[in-house]
Amino acid sequence: MDASVTDRTLTGEDIVGNLDEIQGNIIKPYTYAQQRGLFFRIDNGAAGRQWLDHVSARVTPATPWPDAKRPQSAMNVGISFFGLRALELSADALSGFPGVFQAGAVGRAERNGDVGERSPDTWQDGFGSEGIHVAVFVFSDDVALIDAESDWLREAAERVGGVTEMAAHDGRGFEDGVEHFGYRDGLTDVPIEGTEEIYPQTPGAGTRQPDGTWAPLKPGEFLLGYENESGSEPPAPEPRELAVNGTFIVYRKIYQDVAAFRRFLAQAAECVYGSSNEDDQERMAAKFMGRWRSGCPLMHAPDEDRPELADDPDKCNNFGYSDDPDGMICPRGAHIRRMNPRDALDGTATVVRRHRLIRRGLEYGPKLPDGVLEDDGRDRGIASYLVCANIKDQFEFVWQEWVNKGDFAGLPMGEQDPIIGPASAEGQMTLPGEPMPFLFDFKRFITTRCGEYFFMPSLTALKGIAAQKY
Amino acid sequence: MSAGKAVTKETLEVVKSFNLEGLFKTRGAGASEVTLLHNIKEGKGAEQREWLEAVINTDWELSLWGSEEIHFLRACTINNDTQFLFCSNFDGTPDTYLADFLVHSPEFLDQVWGRCEGYPEGGARDFKGFMEFIVSGYVPCQAFFAAYPDATVKQVWRALDWEKKTRDFQRELARPTPSRTLEESSKQRAA
Ligand code: HEM
């Protein structure tokens, strides 16, 4: 990295020059079919740093590669606050990290509504404590290569001692692009200013402009040291070298109760349409998501599915909600309208572009065979991370305000995300224009199994942490 | 609280003579404001703060301040406990609001302002003295915003109650009727 750039706020113009510093899979998703997240605890700072130094040499930067030259595997690293502490970062450096990150997923559980059945006490593999220190994500199309990389990591850990593997979570790309609940996923992404050339995206990604076009997000929403959508920089630790080109990720392993979802879908179709035939269930599923299960957006196909639109780059993502203020076409509480309200909140105090998330998710566990309505007891769900420069304004805001409440969209306070909401007693969904325009008694379809906040440093910072430079 | 007393014409007259309506801002039936700042008697600041802290969430607070006219009320000691800031948003006009208080709960008013300089010896039962004291702490308010200026406290409560009842009714309506339970309909389809 050019040392001179570190003293000023970077902008989109600086990104291309910094790609070799930024970790891969942030700006642009990998397309590997397999992923493994390995989670380690560090009991000895010096040994941990030595191990991290080995690992940092293998970390994959964001530098683009031509298709033919795609490496066979990739590796990326995140460190929790407790990990930074265990690696003996200086007290000054530690105290500069945002409070929310310092508290970690457990410390923030109450604020995030991770209580009761969702509480960290129920999390697995040592998550739910302060014992998850370093996350290493390994990607490849070939599981054998992932195994080899994992062995390399483990052997290196054994050599230094004092580094213990806590868990390994396997994930794979969605089969045919379809996730467990039966929806096509991975259709949208968030474009970052300055990356248009290396990662062109479809219209509809980004932020709607007054002239109807879509603008990419300022890099500071996803990278430390860069200008963000408030015209400032995201809160970051000192020294600057530690922060610049780094970011935060929110890791969540989430169980999906597919049988419960399918049963509820049928019941909901009964309640709303008076029938649970396949068409009505599909219609119901589309209202929950804001897209038909094919991926076709409701806003372009209000009455029936047009699967071809999911593959039409000019249609798949190119829509807003301002023509549908009441949610007659896409309910105001539908998953994608909540998670990215696009232009729906224009004119309110909420600035949507300050609350965006990059999703880097894969699924795990076998698919529940079509038509099965009883749980088979197998574990399945998503093992994903969300990227954001400001955990509080992005992940936590979305989770607390948009997933768990309805108020922001003018819905009843207790109305929650139909797919990922906590389904508390007041849970309901408003469906204007449908034969029965409201639906109650939502069930909880997802359960967090593991969660933690990780700092994903630049390559320079990673080596610096390993050298106890900060 | 000295129960059962009606606001007498005289009280209202006394209060009205101070022309509070001209002083404080009103945006609608459900939105008037009063902002008052008084110096606290020397040595009484901590006591005032502690009394305020203790009164929160007591029955007393609920029965007195929680009259069915007050939307929001803030009472704070400021500037190192040397001054007492009182801000209230309520229904109706400042005249009736204060007259009601004067008649129903003079003891409470004594507790609220009794530690302030210039508070009348006779307390809130000395209507005129009390009003003079109140006006001496008048803070002009330049901007006062109300999102629902015509909704009174009682109307807000009523609307919330309606919302709950409507939701209960909706829930009843949306419940799958016995003939429409899942098992039934799958049987029907199979038949
Ligand atoms: C198992 C749980 C989940 C499932 C099944 C799920 C499913 C989906 C699907 C099918 C889409 C539409 C496809 C696309 O836009 O690429 C989507 C979009 C999205 N989801 Fe989720 N999701 C889950 C959890 C989450 C969580 C936990 C978050 C964040 C807190 C989230 C945030 C988003 C966002 C930001 C979008 C893009 C919306 C847009 O830009 O239009 N999702 N999700």
mmCIF file with all atom_site columns, C-alpha atoms in Angstrom, chain A residues 280-410:
data_model
loop_
_atom_site.group_PDB
_atom_site.id
_atom_site.type_symbol
_atom_site.label_atom_id
_atom_site.label_alt_id
_atom_site.label_comp_id
_atom_site.label_asym_id
_atom_site.label_entity_id
_atom_site.label_seq_id
_atom_site.pdbx_PDB_ins_code
_atom_site.Cartn_x
_atom_site.Cartn_y
_atom_site.Cartn_z
_atom_site.occupancy
_atom_site.B_iso_or_equiv
_atom_site.pdbx_formal_charge
_atom_site.auth_seq_id
_atom_site.auth_comp_id
_atom_site.auth_asym_id
_atom_site.auth_atom_id
_atom_site.pdbx_PDB_model_num
ATOM 1   C CA . ASP A 1 280 ? -51.948 -20.384 -3.801  1.00 0.00 ? 280 ASP A CA 1
ATOM 2   C CA . GLN A 1 281 ? -48.998 -21.612 -1.792  1.00 0.00 ? 281 GLN A CA 1
ATOM 3   C CA . GLU A 1 282 ? -46.643 -20.191 -4.407  1.00 0.00 ? 282 GLU A CA 1
ATOM 4   C CA . ARG A 1 283 ? -48.516 -16.888 -4.335  1.00 0.00 ? 283 ARG A CA 1
ATOM 5   C CA . MET A 1 284 ? -48.243 -16.867 -0.557  1.00 0.00 ? 284 MET A CA 1
ATOM 6   C CA . ALA A 1 285 ? -44.534 -17.665 -0.724  1.00 0.00 ? 285 ALA A CA 1
ATOM 7   C CA . ALA A 1 286 ? -44.043 -14.765 -3.131  1.00 0.00 ? 286 ALA A CA 1
ATOM 8   C CA . LYS A 1 287 ? -45.822 -12.369 -0.765  1.00 0.00 ? 287 LYS A CA 1
ATOM 9   C CA . PHE A 1 288 ? -43.529 -13.435 2.095   1.00 0.00 ? 288 PHE A CA 1
ATOM 10  C CA . MET A 1 289 ? -40.376 -12.826 0.060   1.00 0.00 ? 289 MET A CA 1
ATOM 11  C CA . GLY A 1 290 ? -41.262 -10.085 -2.415  1.00 0.00 ? 290 GLY A CA 1
ATOM 12  C CA . ARG A 1 291 ? -40.101 -12.441 -5.153  1.00 0.00 ? 291 ARG A CA 1
ATOM 13  C CA . TRP A 1 292 ? -41.671 -15.563 -6.567  1.00 0.00 ? 292 TRP A CA 1
ATOM 14  C CA . ARG A 1 293 ? -39.711 -18.632 -5.661  1.00 0.00 ? 293 ARG A CA 1
ATOM 15  C CA . SER A 1 294 ? -38.284 -18.508 -9.192  1.00 0.00 ? 294 SER A CA 1
ATOM 16  C CA . GLY A 1 295 ? -36.607 -15.233 -8.212  1.00 0.00 ? 295 GLY A CA 1
ATOM 17  C CA . CYS A 1 296 ? -38.959 -13.172 -10.385 1.00 0.00 ? 296 CYS A CA 1
ATOM 18  C CA . PRO A 1 297 ? -39.724 -9.919  -8.524  1.00 0.00 ? 297 PRO A CA 1
ATOM 19  C CA . LEU A 1 298 ? -43.351 -9.319  -7.524  1.00 0.00 ? 298 LEU A CA 1
ATOM 20  C CA . MET A 1 299 ? -42.991 -5.699  -8.590  1.00 0.00 ? 299 MET A CA 1
ATOM 21  C CA . HIS A 1 300 ? -42.639 -6.856  -12.211 1.00 0.00 ? 300 HIS A CA 1
ATOM 22  C CA . ALA A 1 301 ? -45.070 -9.769  -11.987 1.00 0.00 ? 301 ALA A CA 1
ATOM 23  C CA . PRO A 1 302 ? -47.835 -9.027  -9.481  1.00 0.00 ? 302 PRO A CA 1
ATOM 24  C CA . ASP A 1 303 ? -50.297 -11.707 -10.540 1.00 0.00 ? 303 ASP A CA 1
ATOM 25  C CA . GLU A 1 304 ? -48.353 -14.648 -11.764 1.00 0.00 ? 304 GLU A CA 1
ATOM 26  C CA . ASP A 1 305 ? -44.836 -15.924 -11.820 1.00 0.00 ? 305 ASP A CA 1
ATOM 27  C CA . ARG A 1 306 ? -42.714 -15.073 -14.836 1.00 0.00 ? 306 ARG A CA 1
ATOM 28  C CA . PRO A 1 307 ? -39.579 -17.097 -14.126 1.00 0.00 ? 307 PRO A CA 1
ATOM 29  C CA . GLU A 1 308 ? -37.779 -15.717 -17.186 1.00 0.00 ? 308 GLU A CA 1
ATOM 30  C CA . LEU A 1 309 ? -37.592 -12.300 -15.487 1.00 0.00 ? 309 LEU A CA 1
ATOM 31  C CA . ALA A 1 310 ? -35.237 -13.686 -12.833 1.00 0.00 ? 310 ALA A CA 1
ATOM 32  C CA . ASP A 1 311 ? -32.679 -14.159 -15.601 1.00 0.00 ? 311 ASP A CA 1
ATOM 33  C CA . ASP A 1 312 ? -33.372 -10.857 -17.307 1.00 0.00 ? 312 ASP A CA 1
ATOM 34  C CA . PRO A 1 313 ? -30.676 -8.454  -16.098 1.00 0.00 ? 313 PRO A CA 1
ATOM 35  C CA . ASP A 1 314 ? -32.883 -5.466  -16.923 1.00 0.00 ? 314 ASP A CA 1
ATOM 36  C CA . LYS A 1 315 ? -35.737 -6.742  -14.805 1.00 0.00 ? 315 LYS A CA 1
ATOM 37  C CA . CYS A 1 316 ? -34.426 -9.040  -12.085 1.00 0.00 ? 316 CYS A CA 1
ATOM 38  C CA . ASN A 1 317 ? -33.313 -6.259  -9.801  1.00 0.00 ? 317 ASN A CA 1
ATOM 39  C CA . ASN A 1 318 ? -34.570 -3.147  -11.551 1.00 0.00 ? 318 ASN A CA 1
ATOM 40  C CA . PHE A 1 319 ? -37.479 -1.971  -9.446  1.00 0.00 ? 319 PHE A CA 1
ATOM 41  C CA . GLY A 1 320 ? -38.457 0.281   -6.578  1.00 0.00 ? 320 GLY A CA 1
ATOM 42  C CA . TYR A 1 321 ? -41.472 0.394   -4.329  1.00 0.00 ? 321 TYR A CA 1
ATOM 43  C CA . SER A 1 322 ? -42.532 4.032   -4.578  1.00 0.00 ? 322 SER A CA 1
ATOM 44  C CA . ASP A 1 323 ? -45.337 3.145   -7.008  1.00 0.00 ? 323 ASP A CA 1
ATOM 45  C CA . ASP A 1 324 ? -46.667 0.679   -4.471  1.00 0.00 ? 324 ASP A CA 1
ATOM 46  C CA . PRO A 1 325 ? -46.786 2.688   -1.237  1.00 0.00 ? 325 PRO A CA 1
ATOM 47  C CA . ASP A 1 326 ? -49.408 0.499   0.420   1.00 0.00 ? 326 ASP A CA 1
ATOM 48  C CA . GLY A 1 327 ? -47.798 -2.764  -0.547  1.00 0.00 ? 327 GLY A CA 1
ATOM 49  C CA . MET A 1 328 ? -50.635 -3.954  -2.765  1.00 0.00 ? 328 MET A CA 1
ATOM 50  C CA . ILE A 1 329 ? -48.111 -5.596  -5.077  1.00 0.00 ? 329 ILE A CA 1
ATOM 51  C CA . CYS A 1 330 ? -45.195 -6.304  -2.752  1.00 0.00 ? 330 CYS A CA 1
ATOM 52  C CA . PRO A 1 331 ? -46.242 -6.258  0.908   1.00 0.00 ? 331 PRO A CA 1
ATOM 53  C CA . ARG A 1 332 ? -44.382 -3.660  2.942   1.00 0.00 ? 332 ARG A CA 1
ATOM 54  C CA . GLY A 1 333 ? -43.301 -6.426  5.284   1.00 0.00 ? 333 GLY A CA 1
ATOM 55  C CA . ALA A 1 334 ? -41.942 -8.831  2.635   1.00 0.00 ? 334 ALA A CA 1
ATOM 56  C CA . HIS A 1 335 ? -38.374 -10.031 3.294   1.00 0.00 ? 335 HIS A CA 1
ATOM 57  C CA . ILE A 1 336 ? -36.634 -8.199  0.448   1.00 0.00 ? 336 ILE A CA 1
ATOM 58  C CA . ARG A 1 337 ? -38.664 -4.997  0.925   1.00 0.00 ? 337 ARG A CA 1
ATOM 59  C CA . ARG A 1 338 ? -37.596 -4.981  4.562   1.00 0.00 ? 338 ARG A CA 1
ATOM 60  C CA . MET A 1 339 ? -33.974 -5.880  3.960   1.00 0.00 ? 339 MET A CA 1
ATOM 61  C CA . ASN A 1 340 ? -33.571 -3.242  1.269   1.00 0.00 ? 340 ASN A CA 1
ATOM 62  C CA . PRO A 1 341 ? -36.543 -0.875  1.158   1.00 0.00 ? 341 PRO A CA 1
ATOM 63  C CA . ARG A 1 342 ? -34.951 0.791   -1.900  1.00 0.00 ? 342 ARG A CA 1
ATOM 64  C CA . ASP A 1 343 ? -36.996 3.983   -2.475  1.00 0.00 ? 343 ASP A CA 1
ATOM 65  C CA . ALA A 1 344 ? -39.879 2.972   -0.175  1.00 0.00 ? 344 ALA A CA 1
ATOM 66  C CA . LEU A 1 345 ? -38.691 5.154   2.703   1.00 0.00 ? 345 LEU A CA 1
ATOM 67  C CA . ASP A 1 346 ? -37.792 8.223   0.641   1.00 0.00 ? 346 ASP A CA 1
ATOM 68  C CA . GLY A 1 347 ? -39.135 11.270  2.417   1.00 0.00 ? 347 GLY A CA 1
ATOM 69  C CA . THR A 1 348 ? -38.829 9.661   5.852   1.00 0.00 ? 348 THR A CA 1
ATOM 70  C CA . ALA A 1 349 ? -36.008 10.149  8.334   1.00 0.00 ? 349 ALA A CA 1
ATOM 71  C CA . THR A 1 350 ? -34.482 6.776   7.439   1.00 0.00 ? 350 THR A CA 1
ATOM 72  C CA . VAL A 1 351 ? -31.669 6.857   4.909   1.00 0.00 ? 351 VAL A CA 1
ATOM 73  C CA . VAL A 1 352 ? -31.713 3.400   3.374   1.00 0.00 ? 352 VAL A CA 1
ATOM 74  C CA . ARG A 1 353 ? -28.254 3.688   1.844   1.00 0.00 ? 353 ARG A CA 1
ATOM 75  C CA . ARG A 1 354 ? -26.717 3.858   5.322   1.00 0.00 ? 354 ARG A CA 1
ATOM 76  C CA . HIS A 1 355 ? -28.174 0.460   6.221   1.00 0.00 ? 355 HIS A CA 1
ATOM 77  C CA . ARG A 1 356 ? -27.042 -1.883  3.477   1.00 0.00 ? 356 ARG A CA 1
ATOM 78  C CA . LEU A 1 357 ? -25.415 -5.266  3.883   1.00 0.00 ? 357 LEU A CA 1
ATOM 79  C CA . ILE A 1 358 ? -23.276 -7.364  1.603   1.00 0.00 ? 358 ILE A CA 1
ATOM 80  C CA . ARG A 1 359 ? -24.358 -11.001 1.894   1.00 0.00 ? 359 ARG A CA 1
ATOM 81  C CA . ARG A 1 360 ? -21.855 -13.761 1.434   1.00 0.00 ? 360 ARG A CA 1
ATOM 82  C CA . GLY A 1 361 ? -23.893 -16.802 2.278   1.00 0.00 ? 361 GLY A CA 1
ATOM 83  C CA . LEU A 1 362 ? -23.845 -20.464 1.493   1.00 0.00 ? 362 LEU A CA 1
ATOM 84  C CA . GLU A 1 363 ? -26.071 -23.269 2.650   1.00 0.00 ? 363 GLU A CA 1
ATOM 85  C CA . TYR A 1 364 ? -25.348 -26.374 4.636   1.00 0.00 ? 364 TYR A CA 1
ATOM 86  C CA . GLY A 1 365 ? -27.126 -29.658 5.272   1.00 0.00 ? 365 GLY A CA 1
ATOM 87  C CA . PRO A 1 366 ? -29.168 -31.875 2.956   1.00 0.00 ? 366 PRO A CA 1
ATOM 88  C CA . LYS A 1 367 ? -32.256 -30.541 1.229   1.00 0.00 ? 367 LYS A CA 1
ATOM 89  C CA . LEU A 1 368 ? -35.540 -31.744 2.704   1.00 0.00 ? 368 LEU A CA 1
ATOM 90  C CA . PRO A 1 369 ? -37.099 -33.708 -0.181  1.00 0.00 ? 369 PRO A CA 1
ATOM 91  C CA . ASP A 1 370 ? -39.924 -31.937 -2.012  1.00 0.00 ? 370 ASP A CA 1
ATOM 92  C CA . GLY A 1 371 ? -43.338 -32.283 -0.485  1.00 0.00 ? 371 GLY A CA 1
ATOM 93  C CA . VAL A 1 372 ? -42.132 -33.559 2.900   1.00 0.00 ? 372 VAL A CA 1
ATOM 94  C CA . LEU A 1 373 ? -43.984 -31.785 5.714   1.00 0.00 ? 373 LEU A CA 1
ATOM 95  C CA . GLU A 1 374 ? -42.438 -33.548 8.685   1.00 0.00 ? 374 GLU A CA 1
ATOM 96  C CA . ASP A 1 375 ? -38.991 -32.706 9.970   1.00 0.00 ? 375 ASP A CA 1
ATOM 97  C CA . ASP A 1 376 ? -36.381 -35.390 9.341   1.00 0.00 ? 376 ASP A CA 1
ATOM 98  C CA . GLY A 1 377 ? -34.195 -34.283 12.239  1.00 0.00 ? 377 GLY A CA 1
ATOM 99  C CA . ARG A 1 378 ? -31.295 -33.307 9.961   1.00 0.00 ? 378 ARG A CA 1
ATOM 100 C CA . ASP A 1 379 ? -29.439 -30.065 10.479  1.00 0.00 ? 379 ASP A CA 1
ATOM 101 C CA . ARG A 1 380 ? -29.692 -27.600 7.579   1.00 0.00 ? 380 ARG A CA 1
ATOM 102 C CA . GLY A 1 381 ? -29.574 -23.887 6.980   1.00 0.00 ? 381 GLY A CA 1
ATOM 103 C CA . ILE A 1 382 ? -27.195 -21.141 5.967   1.00 0.00 ? 382 ILE A CA 1
ATOM 104 C CA . ALA A 1 383 ? -23.639 -20.493 7.113   1.00 0.00 ? 383 ALA A CA 1
ATOM 105 C CA . SER A 1 384 ? -23.155 -16.962 5.987   1.00 0.00 ? 384 SER A CA 1
ATOM 106 C CA . TYR A 1 385 ? -21.439 -13.742 6.672   1.00 0.00 ? 385 TYR A CA 1
ATOM 107 C CA . LEU A 1 386 ? -22.639 -10.237 6.191   1.00 0.00 ? 386 LEU A CA 1
ATOM 108 C CA . VAL A 1 387 ? -20.111 -7.533  5.419   1.00 0.00 ? 387 VAL A CA 1
ATOM 109 C CA . CYS A 1 388 ? -20.463 -3.997  6.754   1.00 0.00 ? 388 CYS A CA 1
ATOM 110 C CA . ALA A 1 389 ? -18.102 -1.261  7.878   1.00 0.00 ? 389 ALA A CA 1
ATOM 111 C CA . ASN A 1 390 ? -20.357 -0.254  10.745  1.00 0.00 ? 390 ASN A CA 1
ATOM 112 C CA . ILE A 1 391 ? -21.968 -3.182  12.557  1.00 0.00 ? 391 ILE A CA 1
ATOM 113 C CA . LYS A 1 392 ? -24.216 -0.924  14.622  1.00 0.00 ? 392 LYS A CA 1
ATOM 114 C CA . ASP A 1 393 ? -25.683 1.122   11.770  1.00 0.00 ? 393 ASP A CA 1
ATOM 115 C CA . GLN A 1 394 ? -25.876 -1.730  9.334   1.00 0.00 ? 394 GLN A CA 1
ATOM 116 C CA . PHE A 1 395 ? -26.304 -5.258  10.673  1.00 0.00 ? 395 PHE A CA 1
ATOM 117 C CA . GLU A 1 396 ? -27.721 -4.321  14.064  1.00 0.00 ? 396 GLU A CA 1
ATOM 118 C CA . PHE A 1 397 ? -29.968 -1.608  12.688  1.00 0.00 ? 397 PHE A CA 1
ATOM 119 C CA . VAL A 1 398 ? -31.412 -3.921  10.056  1.00 0.00 ? 398 VAL A CA 1
ATOM 120 C CA . TRP A 1 399 ? -31.788 -6.765  12.526  1.00 0.00 ? 399 TRP A CA 1
ATOM 121 C CA . GLN A 1 400 ? -33.373 -4.676  15.283  1.00 0.00 ? 400 GLN A CA 1
ATOM 122 C CA . GLU A 1 401 ? -35.542 -2.282  13.279  1.00 0.00 ? 401 GLU A CA 1
ATOM 123 C CA . TRP A 1 402 ? -36.327 -3.970  9.997   1.00 0.00 ? 402 TRP A CA 1
ATOM 124 C CA . VAL A 1 403 ? -36.395 -7.673  10.864  1.00 0.00 ? 403 VAL A CA 1
ATOM 125 C CA . ASN A 1 404 ? -37.954 -7.512  14.310  1.00 0.00 ? 404 ASN A CA 1
ATOM 126 C CA . LYS A 1 405 ? -40.403 -4.601  13.972  1.00 0.00 ? 405 LYS A CA 1
ATOM 127 C CA . GLY A 1 406 ? -42.971 -3.196  11.586  1.00 0.00 ? 406 GLY A CA 1
ATOM 128 C CA . ASP A 1 407 ? -42.992 0.416   12.613  1.00 0.00 ? 407 ASP A CA 1
ATOM 129 C CA . PHE A 1 408 ? -40.455 1.663   10.048  1.00 0.00 ? 408 PHE A CA 1
ATOM 130 C CA . ALA A 1 409 ? -42.767 0.678   7.210   1.00 0.00 ? 409 ALA A CA 1
ATOM 131 C CA . GLY A 1 410 ? -45.909 2.032   8.835   1.00 0.00 ? 410 GLY A CA 1
#
